[in-house]
PDB file of C-alpha atoms in Angstrom:
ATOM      1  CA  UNK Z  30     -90.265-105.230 -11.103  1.00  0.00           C
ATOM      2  CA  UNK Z  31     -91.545-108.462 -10.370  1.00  0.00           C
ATOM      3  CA  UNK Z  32     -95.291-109.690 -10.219  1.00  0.00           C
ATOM      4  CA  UNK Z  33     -95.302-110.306  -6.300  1.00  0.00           C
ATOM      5  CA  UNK Z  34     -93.484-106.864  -5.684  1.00  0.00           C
ATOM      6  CA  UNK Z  35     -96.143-105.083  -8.001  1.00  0.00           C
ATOM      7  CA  UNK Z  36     -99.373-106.758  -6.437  1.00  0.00           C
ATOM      8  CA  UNK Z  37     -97.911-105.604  -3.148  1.00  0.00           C
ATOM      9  CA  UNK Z  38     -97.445-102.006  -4.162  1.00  0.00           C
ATOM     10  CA  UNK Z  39    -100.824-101.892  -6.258  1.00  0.00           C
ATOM     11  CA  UNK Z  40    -102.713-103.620  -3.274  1.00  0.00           C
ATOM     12  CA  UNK Z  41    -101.202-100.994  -0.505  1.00  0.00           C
ATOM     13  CA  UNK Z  42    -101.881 -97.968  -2.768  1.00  0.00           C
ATOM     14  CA  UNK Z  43    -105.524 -99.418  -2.923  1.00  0.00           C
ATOM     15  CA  UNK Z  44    -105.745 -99.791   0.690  1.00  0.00           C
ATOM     16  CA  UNK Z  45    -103.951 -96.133   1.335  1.00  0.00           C
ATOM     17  CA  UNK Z  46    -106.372 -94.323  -1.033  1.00  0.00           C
ATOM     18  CA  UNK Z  47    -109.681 -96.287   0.102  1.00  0.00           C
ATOM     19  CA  UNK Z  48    -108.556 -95.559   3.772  1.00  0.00           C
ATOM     20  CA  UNK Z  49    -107.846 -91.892   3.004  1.00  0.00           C
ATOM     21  CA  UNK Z  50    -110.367 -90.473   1.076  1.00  0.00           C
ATOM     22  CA  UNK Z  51    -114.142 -90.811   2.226  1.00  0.00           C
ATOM     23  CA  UNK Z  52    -116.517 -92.173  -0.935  1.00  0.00           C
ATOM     24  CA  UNK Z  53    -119.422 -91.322   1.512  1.00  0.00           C
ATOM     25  CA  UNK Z  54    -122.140 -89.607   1.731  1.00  0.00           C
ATOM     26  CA  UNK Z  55    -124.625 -92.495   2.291  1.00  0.00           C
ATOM     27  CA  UNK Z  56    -127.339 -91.311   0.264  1.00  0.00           C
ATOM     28  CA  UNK Z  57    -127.639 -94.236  -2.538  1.00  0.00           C
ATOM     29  CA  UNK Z  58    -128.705 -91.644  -5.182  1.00  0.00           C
ATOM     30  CA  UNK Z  59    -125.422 -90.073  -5.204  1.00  0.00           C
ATOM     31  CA  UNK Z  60    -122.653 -91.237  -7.820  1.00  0.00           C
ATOM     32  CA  UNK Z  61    -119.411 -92.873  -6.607  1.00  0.00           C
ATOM     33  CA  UNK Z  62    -116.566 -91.990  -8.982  1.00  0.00           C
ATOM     34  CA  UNK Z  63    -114.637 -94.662 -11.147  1.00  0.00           C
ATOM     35  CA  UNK Z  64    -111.604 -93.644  -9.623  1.00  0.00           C
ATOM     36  CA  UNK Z  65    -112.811 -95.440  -6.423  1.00  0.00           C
ATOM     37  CA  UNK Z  66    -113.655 -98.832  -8.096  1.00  0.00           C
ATOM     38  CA  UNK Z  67    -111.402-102.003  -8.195  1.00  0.00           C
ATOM     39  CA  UNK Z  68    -109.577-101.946 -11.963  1.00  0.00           C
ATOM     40  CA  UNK Z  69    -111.772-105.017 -13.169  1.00  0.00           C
ATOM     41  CA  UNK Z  70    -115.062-103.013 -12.894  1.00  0.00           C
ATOM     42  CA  UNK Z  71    -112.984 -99.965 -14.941  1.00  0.00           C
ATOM     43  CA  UNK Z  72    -112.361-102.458 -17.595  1.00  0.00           C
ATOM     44  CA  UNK Z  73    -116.066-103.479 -17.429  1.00  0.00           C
ATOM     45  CA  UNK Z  74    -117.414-100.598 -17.951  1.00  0.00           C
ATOM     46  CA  UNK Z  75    -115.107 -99.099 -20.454  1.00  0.00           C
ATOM     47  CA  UNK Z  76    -115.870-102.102 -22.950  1.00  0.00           C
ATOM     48  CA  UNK Z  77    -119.056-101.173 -22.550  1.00  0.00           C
ATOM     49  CA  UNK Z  78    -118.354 -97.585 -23.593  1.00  0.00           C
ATOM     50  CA  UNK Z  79    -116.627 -98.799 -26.559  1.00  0.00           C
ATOM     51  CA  UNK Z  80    -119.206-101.354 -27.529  1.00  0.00           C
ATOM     52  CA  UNK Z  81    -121.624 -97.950 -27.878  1.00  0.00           C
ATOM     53  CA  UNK Z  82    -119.198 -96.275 -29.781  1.00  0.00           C
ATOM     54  CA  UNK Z  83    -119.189 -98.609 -32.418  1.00  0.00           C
ATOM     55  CA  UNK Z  84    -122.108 -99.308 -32.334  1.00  0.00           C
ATOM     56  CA  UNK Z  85    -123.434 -95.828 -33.260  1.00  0.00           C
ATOM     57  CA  UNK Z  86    -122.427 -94.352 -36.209  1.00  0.00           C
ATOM     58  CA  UNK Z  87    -121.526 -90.242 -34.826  1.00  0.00           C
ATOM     59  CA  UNK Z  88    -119.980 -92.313 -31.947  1.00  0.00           C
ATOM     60  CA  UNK Z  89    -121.976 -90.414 -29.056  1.00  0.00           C
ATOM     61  CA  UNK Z  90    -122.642 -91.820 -25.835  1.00  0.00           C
ATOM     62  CA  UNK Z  91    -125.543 -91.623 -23.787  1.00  0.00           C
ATOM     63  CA  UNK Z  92    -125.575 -89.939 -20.774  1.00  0.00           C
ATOM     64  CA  UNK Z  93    -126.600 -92.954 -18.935  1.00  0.00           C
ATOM     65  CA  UNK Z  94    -125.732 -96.589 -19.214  1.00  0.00           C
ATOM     66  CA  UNK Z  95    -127.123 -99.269 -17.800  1.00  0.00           C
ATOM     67  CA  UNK Z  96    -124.430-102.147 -17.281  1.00  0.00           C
ATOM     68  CA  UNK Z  97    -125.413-106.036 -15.365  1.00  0.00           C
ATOM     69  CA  UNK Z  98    -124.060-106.405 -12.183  1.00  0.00           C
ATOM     70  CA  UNK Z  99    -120.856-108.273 -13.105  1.00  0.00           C
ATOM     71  CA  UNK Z 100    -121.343-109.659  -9.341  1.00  0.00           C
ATOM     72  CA  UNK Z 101    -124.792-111.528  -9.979  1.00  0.00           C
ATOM     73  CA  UNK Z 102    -125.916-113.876 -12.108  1.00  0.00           C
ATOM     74  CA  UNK Z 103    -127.338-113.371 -15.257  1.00  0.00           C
ATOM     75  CA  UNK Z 104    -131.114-114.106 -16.601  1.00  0.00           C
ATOM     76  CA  UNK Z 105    -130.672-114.333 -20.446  1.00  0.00           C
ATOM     77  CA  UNK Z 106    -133.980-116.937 -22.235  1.00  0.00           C
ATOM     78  CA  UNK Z 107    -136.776-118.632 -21.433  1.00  0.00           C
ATOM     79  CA  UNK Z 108    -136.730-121.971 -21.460  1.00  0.00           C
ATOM     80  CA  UNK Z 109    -139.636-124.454 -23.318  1.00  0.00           C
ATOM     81  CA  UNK Z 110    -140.430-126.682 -20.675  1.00  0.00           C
ATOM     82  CA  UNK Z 111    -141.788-125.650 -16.837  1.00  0.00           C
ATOM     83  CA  UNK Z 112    -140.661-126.531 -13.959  1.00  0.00           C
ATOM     84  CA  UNK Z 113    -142.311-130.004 -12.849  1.00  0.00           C
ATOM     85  CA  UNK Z 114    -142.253-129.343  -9.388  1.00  0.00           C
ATOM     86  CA  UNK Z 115    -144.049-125.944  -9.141  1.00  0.00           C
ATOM     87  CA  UNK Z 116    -144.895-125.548 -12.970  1.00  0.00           C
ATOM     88  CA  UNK Z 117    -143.210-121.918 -12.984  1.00  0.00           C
ATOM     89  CA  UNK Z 118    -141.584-121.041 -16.029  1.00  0.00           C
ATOM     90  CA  UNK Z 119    -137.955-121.628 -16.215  1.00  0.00           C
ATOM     91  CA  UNK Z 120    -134.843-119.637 -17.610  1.00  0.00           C
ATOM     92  CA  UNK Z 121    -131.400-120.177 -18.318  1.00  0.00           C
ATOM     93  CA  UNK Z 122    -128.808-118.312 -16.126  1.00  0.00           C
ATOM     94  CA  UNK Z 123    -125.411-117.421 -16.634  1.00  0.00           C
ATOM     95  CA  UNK Z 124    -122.793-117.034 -14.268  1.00  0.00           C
ATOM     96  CA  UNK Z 125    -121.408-113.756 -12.729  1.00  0.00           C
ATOM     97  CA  UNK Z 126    -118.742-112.237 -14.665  1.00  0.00           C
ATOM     98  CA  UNK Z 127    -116.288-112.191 -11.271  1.00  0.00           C
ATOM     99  CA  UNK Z 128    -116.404-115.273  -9.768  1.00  0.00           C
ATOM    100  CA  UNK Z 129    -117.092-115.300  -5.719  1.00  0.00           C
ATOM    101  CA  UNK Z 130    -113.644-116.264  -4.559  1.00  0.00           C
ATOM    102  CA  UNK Z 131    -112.585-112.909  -6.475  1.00  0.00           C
ATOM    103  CA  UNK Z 132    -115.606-110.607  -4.941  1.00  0.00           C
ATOM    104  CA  UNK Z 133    -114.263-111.486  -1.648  1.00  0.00           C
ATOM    105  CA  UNK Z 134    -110.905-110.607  -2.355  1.00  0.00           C
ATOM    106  CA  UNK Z 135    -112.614-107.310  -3.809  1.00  0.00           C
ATOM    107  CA  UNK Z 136    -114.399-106.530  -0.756  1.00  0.00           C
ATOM    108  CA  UNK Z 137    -111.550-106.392   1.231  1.00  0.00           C
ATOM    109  CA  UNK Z 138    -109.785-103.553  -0.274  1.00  0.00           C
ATOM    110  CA  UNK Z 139    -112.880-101.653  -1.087  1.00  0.00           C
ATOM    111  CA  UNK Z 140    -116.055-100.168   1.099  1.00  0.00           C
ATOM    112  CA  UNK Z 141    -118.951-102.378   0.156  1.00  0.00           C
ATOM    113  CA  UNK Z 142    -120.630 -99.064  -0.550  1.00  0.00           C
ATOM    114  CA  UNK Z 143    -118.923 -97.995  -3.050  1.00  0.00           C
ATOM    115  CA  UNK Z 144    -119.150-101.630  -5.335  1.00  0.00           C
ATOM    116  CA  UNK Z 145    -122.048-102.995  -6.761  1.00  0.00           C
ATOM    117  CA  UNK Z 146    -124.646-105.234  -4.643  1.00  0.00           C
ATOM    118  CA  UNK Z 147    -122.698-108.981  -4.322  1.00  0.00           C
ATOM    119  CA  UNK Z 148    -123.781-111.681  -2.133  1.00  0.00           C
ATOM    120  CA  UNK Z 149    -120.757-111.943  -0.391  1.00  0.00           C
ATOM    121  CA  UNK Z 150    -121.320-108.255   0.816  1.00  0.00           C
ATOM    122  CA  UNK Z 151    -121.847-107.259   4.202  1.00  0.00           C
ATOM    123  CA  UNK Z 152    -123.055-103.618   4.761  1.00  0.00           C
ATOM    124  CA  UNK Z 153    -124.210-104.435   8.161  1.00  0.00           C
ATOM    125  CA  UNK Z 154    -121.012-105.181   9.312  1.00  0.00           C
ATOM    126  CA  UNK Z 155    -119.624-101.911   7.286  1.00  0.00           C
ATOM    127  CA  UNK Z 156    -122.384 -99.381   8.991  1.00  0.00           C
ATOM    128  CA  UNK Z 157    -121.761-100.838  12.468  1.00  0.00           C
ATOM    129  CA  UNK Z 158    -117.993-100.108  12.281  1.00  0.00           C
ATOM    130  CA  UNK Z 159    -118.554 -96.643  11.280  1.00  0.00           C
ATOM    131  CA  UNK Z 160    -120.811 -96.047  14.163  1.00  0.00           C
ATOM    132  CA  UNK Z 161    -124.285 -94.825  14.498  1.00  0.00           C
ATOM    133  CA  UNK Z 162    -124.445 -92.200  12.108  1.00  0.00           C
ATOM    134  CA  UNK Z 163    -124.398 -94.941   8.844  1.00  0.00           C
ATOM    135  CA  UNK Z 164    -127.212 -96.350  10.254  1.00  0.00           C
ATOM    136  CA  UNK Z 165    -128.470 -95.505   6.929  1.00  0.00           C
ATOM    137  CA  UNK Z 166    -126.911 -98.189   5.355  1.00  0.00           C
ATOM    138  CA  UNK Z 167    -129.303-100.966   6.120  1.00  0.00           C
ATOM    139  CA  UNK Z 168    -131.478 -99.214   4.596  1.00  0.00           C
ATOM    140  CA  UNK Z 169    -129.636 -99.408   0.909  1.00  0.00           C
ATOM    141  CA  UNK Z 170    -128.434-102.913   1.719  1.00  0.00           C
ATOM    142  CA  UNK Z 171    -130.189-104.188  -1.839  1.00  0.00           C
ATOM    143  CA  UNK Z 172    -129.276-101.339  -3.967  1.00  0.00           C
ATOM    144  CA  UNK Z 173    -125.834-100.706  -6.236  1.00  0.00           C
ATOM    145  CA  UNK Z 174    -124.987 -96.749  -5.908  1.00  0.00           C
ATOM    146  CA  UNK Z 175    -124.465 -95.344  -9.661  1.00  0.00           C
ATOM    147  CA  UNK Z 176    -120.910 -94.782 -10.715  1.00  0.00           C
ATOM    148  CA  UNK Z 177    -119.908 -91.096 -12.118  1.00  0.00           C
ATOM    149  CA  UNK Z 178    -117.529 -92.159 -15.405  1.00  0.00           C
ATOM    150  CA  UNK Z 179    -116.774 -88.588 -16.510  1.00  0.00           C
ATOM    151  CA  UNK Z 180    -118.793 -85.908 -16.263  1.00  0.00           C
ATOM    152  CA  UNK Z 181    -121.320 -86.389 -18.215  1.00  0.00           C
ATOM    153  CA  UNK Z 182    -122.185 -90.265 -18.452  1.00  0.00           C
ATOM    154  CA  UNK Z 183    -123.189 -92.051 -15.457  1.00  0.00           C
ATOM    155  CA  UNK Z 184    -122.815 -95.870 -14.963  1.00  0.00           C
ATOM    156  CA  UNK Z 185    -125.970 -98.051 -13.314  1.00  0.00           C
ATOM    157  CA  UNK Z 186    -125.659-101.220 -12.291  1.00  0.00           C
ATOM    158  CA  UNK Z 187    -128.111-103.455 -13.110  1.00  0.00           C
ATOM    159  CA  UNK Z 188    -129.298-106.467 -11.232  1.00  0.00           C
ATOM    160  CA  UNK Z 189    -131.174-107.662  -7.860  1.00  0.00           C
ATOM    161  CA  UNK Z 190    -130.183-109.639  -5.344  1.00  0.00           C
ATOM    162  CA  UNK Z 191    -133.004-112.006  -4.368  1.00  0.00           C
ATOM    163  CA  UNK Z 192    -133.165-112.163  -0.538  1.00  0.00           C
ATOM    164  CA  UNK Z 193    -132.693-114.869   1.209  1.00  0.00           C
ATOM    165  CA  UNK Z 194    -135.313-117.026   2.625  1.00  0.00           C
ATOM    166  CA  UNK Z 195    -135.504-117.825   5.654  1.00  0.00           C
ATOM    167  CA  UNK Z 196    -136.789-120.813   7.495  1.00  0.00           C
ATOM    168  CA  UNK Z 197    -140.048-120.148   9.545  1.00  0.00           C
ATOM    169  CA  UNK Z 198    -138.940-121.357  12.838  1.00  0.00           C
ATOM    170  CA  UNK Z 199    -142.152-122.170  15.538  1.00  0.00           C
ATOM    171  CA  UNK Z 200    -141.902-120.248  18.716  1.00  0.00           C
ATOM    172  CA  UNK Z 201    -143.032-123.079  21.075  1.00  0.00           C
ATOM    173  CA  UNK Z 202    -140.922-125.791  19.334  1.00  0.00           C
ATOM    174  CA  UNK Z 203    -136.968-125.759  19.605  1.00  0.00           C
ATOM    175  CA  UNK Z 204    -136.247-126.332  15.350  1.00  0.00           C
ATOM    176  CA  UNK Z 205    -133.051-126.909  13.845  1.00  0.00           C
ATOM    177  CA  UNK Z 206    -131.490-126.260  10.853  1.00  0.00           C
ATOM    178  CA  UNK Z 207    -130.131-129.123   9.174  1.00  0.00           C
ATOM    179  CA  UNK Z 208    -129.285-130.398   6.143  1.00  0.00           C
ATOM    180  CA  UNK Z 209    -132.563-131.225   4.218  1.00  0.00           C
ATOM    181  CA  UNK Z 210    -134.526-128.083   5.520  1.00  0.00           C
ATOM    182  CA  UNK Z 211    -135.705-126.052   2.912  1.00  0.00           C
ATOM    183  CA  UNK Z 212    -135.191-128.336  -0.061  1.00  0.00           C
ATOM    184  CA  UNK Z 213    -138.025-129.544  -2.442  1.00  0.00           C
ATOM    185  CA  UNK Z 214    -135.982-132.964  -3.062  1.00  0.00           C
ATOM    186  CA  UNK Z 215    -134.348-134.595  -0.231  1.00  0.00           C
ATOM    187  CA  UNK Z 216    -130.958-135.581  -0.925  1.00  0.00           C
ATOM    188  CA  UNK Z 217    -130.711-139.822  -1.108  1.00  0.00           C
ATOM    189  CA  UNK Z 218    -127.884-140.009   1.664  1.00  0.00           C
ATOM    190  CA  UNK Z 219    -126.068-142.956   2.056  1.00  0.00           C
ATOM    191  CA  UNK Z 220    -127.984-146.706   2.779  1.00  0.00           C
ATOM    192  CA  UNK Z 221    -127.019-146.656   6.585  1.00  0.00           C
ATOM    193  CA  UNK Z 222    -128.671-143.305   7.125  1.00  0.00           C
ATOM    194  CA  UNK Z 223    -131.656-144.084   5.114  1.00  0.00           C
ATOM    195  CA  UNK Z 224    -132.321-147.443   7.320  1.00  0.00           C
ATOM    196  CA  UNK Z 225    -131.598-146.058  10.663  1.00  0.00           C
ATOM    197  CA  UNK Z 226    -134.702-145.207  11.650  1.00  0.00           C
ATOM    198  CA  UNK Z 227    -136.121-148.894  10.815  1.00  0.00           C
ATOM    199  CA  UNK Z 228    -133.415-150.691  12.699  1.00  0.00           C
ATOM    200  CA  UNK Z 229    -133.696-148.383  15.490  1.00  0.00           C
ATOM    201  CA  UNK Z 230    -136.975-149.682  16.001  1.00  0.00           C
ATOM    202  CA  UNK Z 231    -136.466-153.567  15.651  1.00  0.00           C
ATOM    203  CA  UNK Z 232    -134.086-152.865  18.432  1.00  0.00           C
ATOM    204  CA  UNK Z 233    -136.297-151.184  20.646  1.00  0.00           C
ATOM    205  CA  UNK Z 234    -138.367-154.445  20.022  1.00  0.00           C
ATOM    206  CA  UNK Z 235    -135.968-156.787  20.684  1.00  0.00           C
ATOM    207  CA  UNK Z 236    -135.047-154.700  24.005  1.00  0.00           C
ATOM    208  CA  UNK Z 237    -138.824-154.631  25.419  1.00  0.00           C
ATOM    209  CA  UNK Z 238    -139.155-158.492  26.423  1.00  0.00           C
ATOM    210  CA  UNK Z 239    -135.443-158.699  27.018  1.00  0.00           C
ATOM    211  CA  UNK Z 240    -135.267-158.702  31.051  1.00  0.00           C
ATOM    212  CA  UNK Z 241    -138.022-161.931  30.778  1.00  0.00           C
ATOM    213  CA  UNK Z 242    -136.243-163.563  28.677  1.00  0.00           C
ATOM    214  CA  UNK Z 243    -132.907-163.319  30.892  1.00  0.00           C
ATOM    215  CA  UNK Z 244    -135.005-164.613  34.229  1.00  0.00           C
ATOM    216  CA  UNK Z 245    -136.544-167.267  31.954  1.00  0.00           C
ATOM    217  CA  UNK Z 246    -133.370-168.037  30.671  1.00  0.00           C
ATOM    218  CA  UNK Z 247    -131.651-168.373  34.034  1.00  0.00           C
ATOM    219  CA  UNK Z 248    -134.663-170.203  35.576  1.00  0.00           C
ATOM    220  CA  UNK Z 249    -134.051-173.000  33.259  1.00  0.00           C
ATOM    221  CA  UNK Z 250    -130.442-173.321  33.677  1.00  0.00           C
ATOM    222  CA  UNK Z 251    -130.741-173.852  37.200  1.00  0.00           C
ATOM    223  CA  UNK Z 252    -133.458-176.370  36.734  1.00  0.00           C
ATOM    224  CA  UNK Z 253    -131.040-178.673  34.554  1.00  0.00           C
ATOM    225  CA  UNK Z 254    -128.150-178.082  36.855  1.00  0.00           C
ATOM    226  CA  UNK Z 255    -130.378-179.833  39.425  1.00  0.00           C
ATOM    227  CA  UNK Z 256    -131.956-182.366  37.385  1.00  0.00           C
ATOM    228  CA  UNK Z 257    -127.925-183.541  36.388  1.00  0.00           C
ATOM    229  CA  UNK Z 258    -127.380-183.762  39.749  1.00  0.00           C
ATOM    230  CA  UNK Z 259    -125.821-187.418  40.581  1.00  0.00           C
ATOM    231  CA  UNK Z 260    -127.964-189.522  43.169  1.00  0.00           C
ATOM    232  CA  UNK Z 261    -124.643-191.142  44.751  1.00  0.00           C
ATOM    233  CA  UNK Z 262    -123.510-189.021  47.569  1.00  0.00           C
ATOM    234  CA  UNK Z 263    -119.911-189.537  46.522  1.00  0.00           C
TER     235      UNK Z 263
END
């Protein structure tokens, strides 16, 4: 079988199972099973398991396991230095283990429910197309559900999504959004852009006396036409 044919037939049985079988209720406490995840989070969490296995000598396992949101970026050290601007302390990040093109791609075969918290989820969406009984969804919009691995471990997922911040906007004044709101450095742009606002105004100058200067300009034009004026009538 070739590749193309077997992503087609592994990406319809997703699809058929996901569409079939309901992974709800909505309360956030209550396990999904492993059987509903995508196969990359399976392989996640199973070299996890084994990790603990080794790691311990009579090879038990916990009964829960806390795993890092392979969706969200990662908080590992603290760095030496503060930040200059603020003077916070400052830490090194790593990237998500699935990269954001790939979440997408996840979050089309799969309820959003059922996968852990991404930022390119969108449970409103999700709890509006199932009607008005998931209203309970917006609720749990920040939170990963647990995942059941077997009957007797359970899987959390780790991680917060930081909410987004948005722009206070006054009421009486019409704001927009553009492309330096928001930021603590402004980016440099390009030299045009930064001296438009200066040569704006030397035009504006150069405009205000301009209708004077076209009458003066005229007046004296006329005057030398009749000063060259020859004497001789022919």
């Amino acid at each position: 079988m070739s590749t193309i044919t077997r992503r087609l037939l592994s990406s319809s049985s997703i699809i058929r199972s996901t569409a079939l079988e309901n992974t709800l209720p909505l309360d956030p406490s209550s396990p999904v099973h492993a059987k509903h995840l995508p196969r990359v989070l399976q392989r996640c969490i199973a070299k996890r398991i084994n990790a603990i296995e080794q790691s311990t000598e009579d090879g038990s396992i916990p009964s829960t396991i806390h795993i890092h949101n392979p969706f969200l970026v990662q908080r590992t050290n603290r760095r030496s230095s503060e930040s200059e601007l603020t003077g916070e302390a400052r830490y090194n990040w790593k990237k998500p283990a699935i990269s954001n093109r790939r979440q997408k791609q996840l979050l089309q075969l799969h309820p959003s429910i059922d996968l852990p918290i991404s930022a390119k989820s969108n449970r409103t969406s999700f709890a509006s197309a199932l009607g008005s009984e998931s209203e309970e969804l917006l609720e749990i919009e920040g939170i990963s559900r647990p995942v059941r691995w077997n009957e007797k471990t359970t899987i959390n997922w780790t991680g917060q999504l930081k909410p987004k911040k948005h722009q206070q906007k006054d009421v009486n004044e019409a704001t927009t959004k553009s492309l330096y709101s928001g930021r603590k450095l402004m980016f440099k742009g390009h030299k045009d852009e930064r001296n438009r606002a200066q040569k704006l105004a030397d035009r504006q100058t150069r405009l205000d006396g301009m209708e004077k200067r076209i009458k003066d300009w005229r007046q004296g034009r006329n005057d030398e036409k009749i000063r060259n004026r020859p004497s001789l009538p022919f």
